[in-house]
Coordinates of N, CA, C and O in Angstrom, one line a residue:
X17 N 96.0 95.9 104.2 CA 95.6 96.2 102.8 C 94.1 96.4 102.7 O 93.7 97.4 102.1
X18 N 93.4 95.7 103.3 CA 91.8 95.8 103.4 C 91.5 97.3 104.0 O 90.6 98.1 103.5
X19 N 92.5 97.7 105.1 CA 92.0 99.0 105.6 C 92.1 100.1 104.6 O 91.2 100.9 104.3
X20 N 93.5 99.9 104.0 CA 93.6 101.4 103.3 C 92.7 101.0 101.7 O 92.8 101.9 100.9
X21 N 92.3 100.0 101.4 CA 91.5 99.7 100.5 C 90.0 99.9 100.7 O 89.3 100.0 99.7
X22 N 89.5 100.0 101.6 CA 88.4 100.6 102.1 C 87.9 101.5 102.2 O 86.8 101.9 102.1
X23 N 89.5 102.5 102.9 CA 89.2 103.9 103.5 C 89.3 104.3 104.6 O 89.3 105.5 105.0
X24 N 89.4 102.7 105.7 CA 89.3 102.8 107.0 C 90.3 103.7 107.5 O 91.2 103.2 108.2
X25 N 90.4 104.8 107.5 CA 91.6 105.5 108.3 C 92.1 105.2 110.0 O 93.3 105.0 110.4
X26 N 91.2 105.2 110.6 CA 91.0 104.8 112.1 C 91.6 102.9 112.5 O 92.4 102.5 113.4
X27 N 90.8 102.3 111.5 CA 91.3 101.0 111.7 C 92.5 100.7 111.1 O 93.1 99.7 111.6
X28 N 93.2 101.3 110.1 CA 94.9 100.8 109.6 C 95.6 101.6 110.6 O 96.7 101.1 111.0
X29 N 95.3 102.8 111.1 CA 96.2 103.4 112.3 C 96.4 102.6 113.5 O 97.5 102.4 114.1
X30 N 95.1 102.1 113.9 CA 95.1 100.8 115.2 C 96.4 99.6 114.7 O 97.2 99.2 115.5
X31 N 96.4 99.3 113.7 CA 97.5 98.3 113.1 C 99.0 99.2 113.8 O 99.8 98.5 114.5
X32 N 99.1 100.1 113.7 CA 100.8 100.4 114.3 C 101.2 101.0 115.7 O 101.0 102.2 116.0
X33 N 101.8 100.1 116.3 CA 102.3 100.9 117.2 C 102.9 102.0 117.8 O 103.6 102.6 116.8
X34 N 103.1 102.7 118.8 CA 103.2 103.8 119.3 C 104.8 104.2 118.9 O 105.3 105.3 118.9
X35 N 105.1 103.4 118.5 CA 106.8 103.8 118.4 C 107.5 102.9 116.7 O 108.6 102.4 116.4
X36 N 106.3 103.1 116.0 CA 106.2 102.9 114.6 C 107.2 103.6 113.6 O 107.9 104.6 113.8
X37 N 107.0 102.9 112.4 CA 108.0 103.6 111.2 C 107.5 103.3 110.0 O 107.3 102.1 110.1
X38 N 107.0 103.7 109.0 CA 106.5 103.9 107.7 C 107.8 104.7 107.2 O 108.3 105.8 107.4
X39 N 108.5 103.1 106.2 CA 109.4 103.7 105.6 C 108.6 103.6 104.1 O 108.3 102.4 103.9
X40 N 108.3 104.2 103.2 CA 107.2 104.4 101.7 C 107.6 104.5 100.9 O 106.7 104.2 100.1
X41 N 108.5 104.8 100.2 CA 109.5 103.9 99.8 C 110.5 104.3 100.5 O 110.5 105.5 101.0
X42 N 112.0 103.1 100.8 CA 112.9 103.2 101.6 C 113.6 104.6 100.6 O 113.3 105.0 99.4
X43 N 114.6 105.2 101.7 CA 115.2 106.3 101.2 C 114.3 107.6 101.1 O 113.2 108.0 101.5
X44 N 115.6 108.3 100.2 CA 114.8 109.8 100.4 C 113.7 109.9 98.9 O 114.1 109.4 97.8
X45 N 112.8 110.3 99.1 CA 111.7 110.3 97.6 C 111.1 111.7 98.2 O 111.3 112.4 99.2
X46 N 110.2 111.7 97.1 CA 108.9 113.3 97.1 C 107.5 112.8 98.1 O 106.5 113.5 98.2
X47 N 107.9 111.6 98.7 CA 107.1 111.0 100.1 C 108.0 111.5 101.2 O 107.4 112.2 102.0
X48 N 109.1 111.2 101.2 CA 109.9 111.2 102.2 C 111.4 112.4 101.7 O 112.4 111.8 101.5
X49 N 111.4 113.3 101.6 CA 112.7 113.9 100.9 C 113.8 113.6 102.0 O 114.9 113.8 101.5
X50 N 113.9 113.3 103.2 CA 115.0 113.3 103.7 C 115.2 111.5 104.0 O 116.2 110.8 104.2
X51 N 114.3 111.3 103.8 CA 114.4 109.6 104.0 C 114.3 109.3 105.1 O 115.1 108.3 105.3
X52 N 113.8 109.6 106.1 CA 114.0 109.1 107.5 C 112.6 108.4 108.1 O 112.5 107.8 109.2
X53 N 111.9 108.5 107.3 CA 110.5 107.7 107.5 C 109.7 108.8 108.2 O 109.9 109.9 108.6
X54 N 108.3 107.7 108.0 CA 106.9 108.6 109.0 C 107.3 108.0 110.5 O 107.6 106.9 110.6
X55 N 107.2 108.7 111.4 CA 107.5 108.2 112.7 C 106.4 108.6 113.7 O 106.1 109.8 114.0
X56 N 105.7 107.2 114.4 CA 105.1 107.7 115.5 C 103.7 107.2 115.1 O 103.6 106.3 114.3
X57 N 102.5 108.1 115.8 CA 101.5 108.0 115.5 C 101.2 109.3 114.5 O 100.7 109.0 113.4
X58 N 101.4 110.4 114.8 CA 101.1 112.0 114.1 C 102.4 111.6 113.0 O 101.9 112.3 112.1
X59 N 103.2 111.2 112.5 CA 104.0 110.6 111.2 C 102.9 109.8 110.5 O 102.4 110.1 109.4
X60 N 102.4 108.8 111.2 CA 101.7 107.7 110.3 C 100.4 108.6 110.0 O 99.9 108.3 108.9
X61 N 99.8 109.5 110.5 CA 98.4 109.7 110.3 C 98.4 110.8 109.4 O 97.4 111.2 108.8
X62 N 100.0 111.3 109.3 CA 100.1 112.3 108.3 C 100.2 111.6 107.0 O 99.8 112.2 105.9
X63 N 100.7 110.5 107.0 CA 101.2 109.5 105.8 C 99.7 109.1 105.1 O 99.3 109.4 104.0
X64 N 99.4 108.7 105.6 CA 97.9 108.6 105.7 C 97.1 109.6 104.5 O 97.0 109.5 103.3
X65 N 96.7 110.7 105.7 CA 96.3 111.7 105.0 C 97.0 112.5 103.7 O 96.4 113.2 103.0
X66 N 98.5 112.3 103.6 CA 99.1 112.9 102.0 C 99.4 111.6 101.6 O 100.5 111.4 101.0
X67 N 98.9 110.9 101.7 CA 99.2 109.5 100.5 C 98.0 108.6 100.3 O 97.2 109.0 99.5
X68 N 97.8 107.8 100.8 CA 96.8 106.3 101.1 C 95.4 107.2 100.9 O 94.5 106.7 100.2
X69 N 95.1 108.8 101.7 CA 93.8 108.8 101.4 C 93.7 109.8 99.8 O 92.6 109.9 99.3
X70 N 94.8 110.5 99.3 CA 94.5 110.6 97.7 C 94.2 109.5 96.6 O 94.0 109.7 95.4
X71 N 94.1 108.3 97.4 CA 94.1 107.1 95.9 C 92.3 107.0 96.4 O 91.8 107.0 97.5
X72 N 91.6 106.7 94.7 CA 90.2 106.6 95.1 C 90.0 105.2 95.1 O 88.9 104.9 95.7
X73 N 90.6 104.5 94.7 CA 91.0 102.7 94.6 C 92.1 102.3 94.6 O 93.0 102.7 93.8
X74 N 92.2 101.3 95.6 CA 93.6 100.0 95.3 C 93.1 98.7 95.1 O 92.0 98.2 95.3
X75 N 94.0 98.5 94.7 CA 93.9 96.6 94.3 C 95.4 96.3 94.4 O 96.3 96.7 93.7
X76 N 95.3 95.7 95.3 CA 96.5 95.0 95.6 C 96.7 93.7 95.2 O 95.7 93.1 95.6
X77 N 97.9 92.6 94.4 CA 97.7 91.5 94.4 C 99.0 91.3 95.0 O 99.8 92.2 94.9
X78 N 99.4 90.1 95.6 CA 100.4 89.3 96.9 C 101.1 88.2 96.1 O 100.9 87.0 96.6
X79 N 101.8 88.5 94.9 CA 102.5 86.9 94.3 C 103.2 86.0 95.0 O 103.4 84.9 94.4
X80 N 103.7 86.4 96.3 CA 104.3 86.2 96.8 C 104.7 86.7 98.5 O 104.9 87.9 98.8
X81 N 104.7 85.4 99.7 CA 104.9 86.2 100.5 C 105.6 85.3 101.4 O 105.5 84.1 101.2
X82 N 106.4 85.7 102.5 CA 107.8 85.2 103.1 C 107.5 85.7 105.0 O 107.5 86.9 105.4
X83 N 107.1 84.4 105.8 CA 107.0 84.8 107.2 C 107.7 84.4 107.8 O 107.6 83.2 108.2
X84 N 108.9 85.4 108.2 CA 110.0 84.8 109.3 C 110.1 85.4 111.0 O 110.8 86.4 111.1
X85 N 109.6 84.9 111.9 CA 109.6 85.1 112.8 C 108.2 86.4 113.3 O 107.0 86.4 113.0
X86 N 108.9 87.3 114.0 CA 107.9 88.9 113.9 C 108.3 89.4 112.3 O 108.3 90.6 112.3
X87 N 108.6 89.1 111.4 CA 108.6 89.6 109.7 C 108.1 88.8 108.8 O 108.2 87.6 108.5
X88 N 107.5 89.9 108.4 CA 107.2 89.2 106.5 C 107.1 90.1 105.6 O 106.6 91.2 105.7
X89 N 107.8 89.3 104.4 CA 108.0 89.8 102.9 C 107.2 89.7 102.7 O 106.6 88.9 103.5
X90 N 106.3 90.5 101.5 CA 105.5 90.3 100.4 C 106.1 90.8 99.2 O 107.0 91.7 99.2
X91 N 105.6 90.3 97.9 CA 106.1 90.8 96.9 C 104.3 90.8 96.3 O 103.3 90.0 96.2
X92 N 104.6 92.3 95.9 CA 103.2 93.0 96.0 C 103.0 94.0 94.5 O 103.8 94.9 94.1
X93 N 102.0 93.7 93.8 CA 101.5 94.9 92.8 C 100.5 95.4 93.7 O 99.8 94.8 94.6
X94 N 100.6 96.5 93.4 CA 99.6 97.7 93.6 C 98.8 98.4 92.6 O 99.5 99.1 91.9
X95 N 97.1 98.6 92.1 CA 97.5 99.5 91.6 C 96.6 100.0 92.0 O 95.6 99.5 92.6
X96 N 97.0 101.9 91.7 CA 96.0 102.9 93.1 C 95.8 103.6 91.7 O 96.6 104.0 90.8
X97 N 94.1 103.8 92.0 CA 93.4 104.8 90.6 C 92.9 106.4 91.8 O 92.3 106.4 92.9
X98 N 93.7 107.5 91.1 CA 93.6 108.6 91.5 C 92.2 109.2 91.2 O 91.6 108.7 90.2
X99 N 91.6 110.0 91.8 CA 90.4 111.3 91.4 C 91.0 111.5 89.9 O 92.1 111.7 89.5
X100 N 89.9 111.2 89.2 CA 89.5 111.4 87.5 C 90.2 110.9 86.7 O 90.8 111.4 85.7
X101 N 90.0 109.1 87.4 CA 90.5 107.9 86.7 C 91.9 107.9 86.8 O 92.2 106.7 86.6
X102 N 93.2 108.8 87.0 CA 94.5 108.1 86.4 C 94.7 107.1 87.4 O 94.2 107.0 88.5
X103 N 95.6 106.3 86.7 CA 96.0 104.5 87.7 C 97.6 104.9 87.3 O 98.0 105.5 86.3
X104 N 98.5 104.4 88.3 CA 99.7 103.7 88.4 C 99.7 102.7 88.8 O 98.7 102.3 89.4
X105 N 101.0 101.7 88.7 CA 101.0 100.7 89.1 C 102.6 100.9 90.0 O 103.6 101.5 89.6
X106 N 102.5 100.2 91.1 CA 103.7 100.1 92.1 C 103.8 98.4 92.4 O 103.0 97.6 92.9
X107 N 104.9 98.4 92.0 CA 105.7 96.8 92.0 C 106.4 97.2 93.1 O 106.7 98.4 93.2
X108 N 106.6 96.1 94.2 CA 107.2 96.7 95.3 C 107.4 95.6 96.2 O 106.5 94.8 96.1
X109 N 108.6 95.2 97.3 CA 108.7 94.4 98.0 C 108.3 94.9 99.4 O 109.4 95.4 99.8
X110 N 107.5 95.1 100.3 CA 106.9 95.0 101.2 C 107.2 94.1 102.8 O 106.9 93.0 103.2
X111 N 108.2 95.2 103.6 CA 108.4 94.3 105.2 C 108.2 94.6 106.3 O 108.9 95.5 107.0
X112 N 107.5 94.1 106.5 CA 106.4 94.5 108.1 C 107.3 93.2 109.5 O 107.8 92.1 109.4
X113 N 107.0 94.0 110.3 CA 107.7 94.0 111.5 C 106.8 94.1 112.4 O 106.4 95.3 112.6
X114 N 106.1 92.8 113.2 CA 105.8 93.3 114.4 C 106.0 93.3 115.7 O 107.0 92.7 116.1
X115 N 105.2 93.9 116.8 CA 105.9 93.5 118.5 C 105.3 92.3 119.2 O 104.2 92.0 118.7
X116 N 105.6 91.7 120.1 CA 104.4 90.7 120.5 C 103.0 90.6 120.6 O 102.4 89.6 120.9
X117 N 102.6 91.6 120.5 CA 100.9 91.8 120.7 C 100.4 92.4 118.9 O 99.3 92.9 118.6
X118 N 101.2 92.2 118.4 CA 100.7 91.7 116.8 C 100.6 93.0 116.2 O 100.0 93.2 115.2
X119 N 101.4 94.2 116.9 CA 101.2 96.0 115.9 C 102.6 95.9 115.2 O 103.6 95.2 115.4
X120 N 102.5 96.6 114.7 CA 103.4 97.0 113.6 C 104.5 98.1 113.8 O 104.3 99.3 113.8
X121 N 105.8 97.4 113.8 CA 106.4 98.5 114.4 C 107.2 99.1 113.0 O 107.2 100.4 112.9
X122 N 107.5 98.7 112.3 CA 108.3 98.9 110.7 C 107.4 98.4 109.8 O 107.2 97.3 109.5
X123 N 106.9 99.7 109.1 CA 107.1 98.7 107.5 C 107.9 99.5 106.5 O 108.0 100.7 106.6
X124 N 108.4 99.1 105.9 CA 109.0 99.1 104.8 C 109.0 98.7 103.4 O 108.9 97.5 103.0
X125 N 108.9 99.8 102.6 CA 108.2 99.1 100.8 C 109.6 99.8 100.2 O 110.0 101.0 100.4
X126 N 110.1 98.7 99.5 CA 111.1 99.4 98.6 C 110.4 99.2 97.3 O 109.8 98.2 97.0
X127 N 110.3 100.3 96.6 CA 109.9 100.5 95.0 C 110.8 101.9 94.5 O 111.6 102.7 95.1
X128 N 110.5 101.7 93.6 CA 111.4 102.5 92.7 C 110.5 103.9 92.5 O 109.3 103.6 92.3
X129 N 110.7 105.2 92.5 CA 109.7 106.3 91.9 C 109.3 106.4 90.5 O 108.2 106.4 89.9
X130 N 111.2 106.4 90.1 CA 110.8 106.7 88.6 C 110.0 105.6 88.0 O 109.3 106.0 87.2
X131 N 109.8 104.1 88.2 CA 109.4 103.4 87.6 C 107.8 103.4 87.8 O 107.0 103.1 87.0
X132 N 107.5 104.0 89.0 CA 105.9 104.0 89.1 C 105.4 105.5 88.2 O 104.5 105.2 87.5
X133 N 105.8 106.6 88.2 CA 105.6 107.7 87.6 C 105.9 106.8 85.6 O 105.2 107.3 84.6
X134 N 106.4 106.2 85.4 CA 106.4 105.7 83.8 C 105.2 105.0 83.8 O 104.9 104.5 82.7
X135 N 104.6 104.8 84.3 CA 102.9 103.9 84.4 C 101.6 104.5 84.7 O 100.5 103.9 84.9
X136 N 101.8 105.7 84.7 CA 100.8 106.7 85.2 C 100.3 106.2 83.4 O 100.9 105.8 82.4
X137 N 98.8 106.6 83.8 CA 98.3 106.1 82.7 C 96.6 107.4 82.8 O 96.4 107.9 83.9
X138 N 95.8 107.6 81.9 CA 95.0 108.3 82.1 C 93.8 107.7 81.6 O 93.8 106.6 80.9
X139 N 92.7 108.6 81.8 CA 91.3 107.7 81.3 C 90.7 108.1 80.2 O 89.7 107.5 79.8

């Protein structure tokens, strides 16, 4: 969260490993239209670049979070303010997956589309 809240592009990519999955939201969406996820390194850095680096602020808050083994839940608000002020807000359950050496092989955010597009809000 700190990375892509910063901007760090370089340092949240080091977070996943070589045989990674960015599912953004699970299923098929206008992120993902076939639903199969970002895969890889050139997946995640594309993910990256058409998503994470269009928001000019996040704030993320963590109500909640669940560490079972290499997994953990979070149950997560987001809210990411776009170039000339608009904000949404994404409610979303959040599950990361790592390998022994602490990268990230899955994450996965289920949220809803339609519900984050009804919160688009302007300045």
């Amino acid at each position: 969260m700190a990375a892509a809240a910063g901007g760090r592009k370089q340092e949240w990519l080091a977070l996943f490993g070589p045989d990674a999955v960015i599912e953004d939201p699970v299923g098929p969406s206008m992120l993902d239209p076939e639903g199969k996820g970002h895969r890889g390194p050139d997946g995640i850095e594309r993910f990256w670049d058409e998503n994470i680096a269009r928001v000019r602020k996040f704030h993320f808050r963590v109500s909640d979070s669940f560490a079972n083994g290499p997994a953990c839940a979070n149950v997560v608000t987001i809210t990411a303010t776009l170039d000339g002020g608009t904000t949404t807000t994404i409610d979303c359950l959040t599950v990361y997956t790592v390998d022994d050496d602490g990268l990230i092989t899955s994450f996965r955010a289920h949220w809803e589309p339609d519900r984050v597009m009804a919160t688009l809000t302007s300045p």
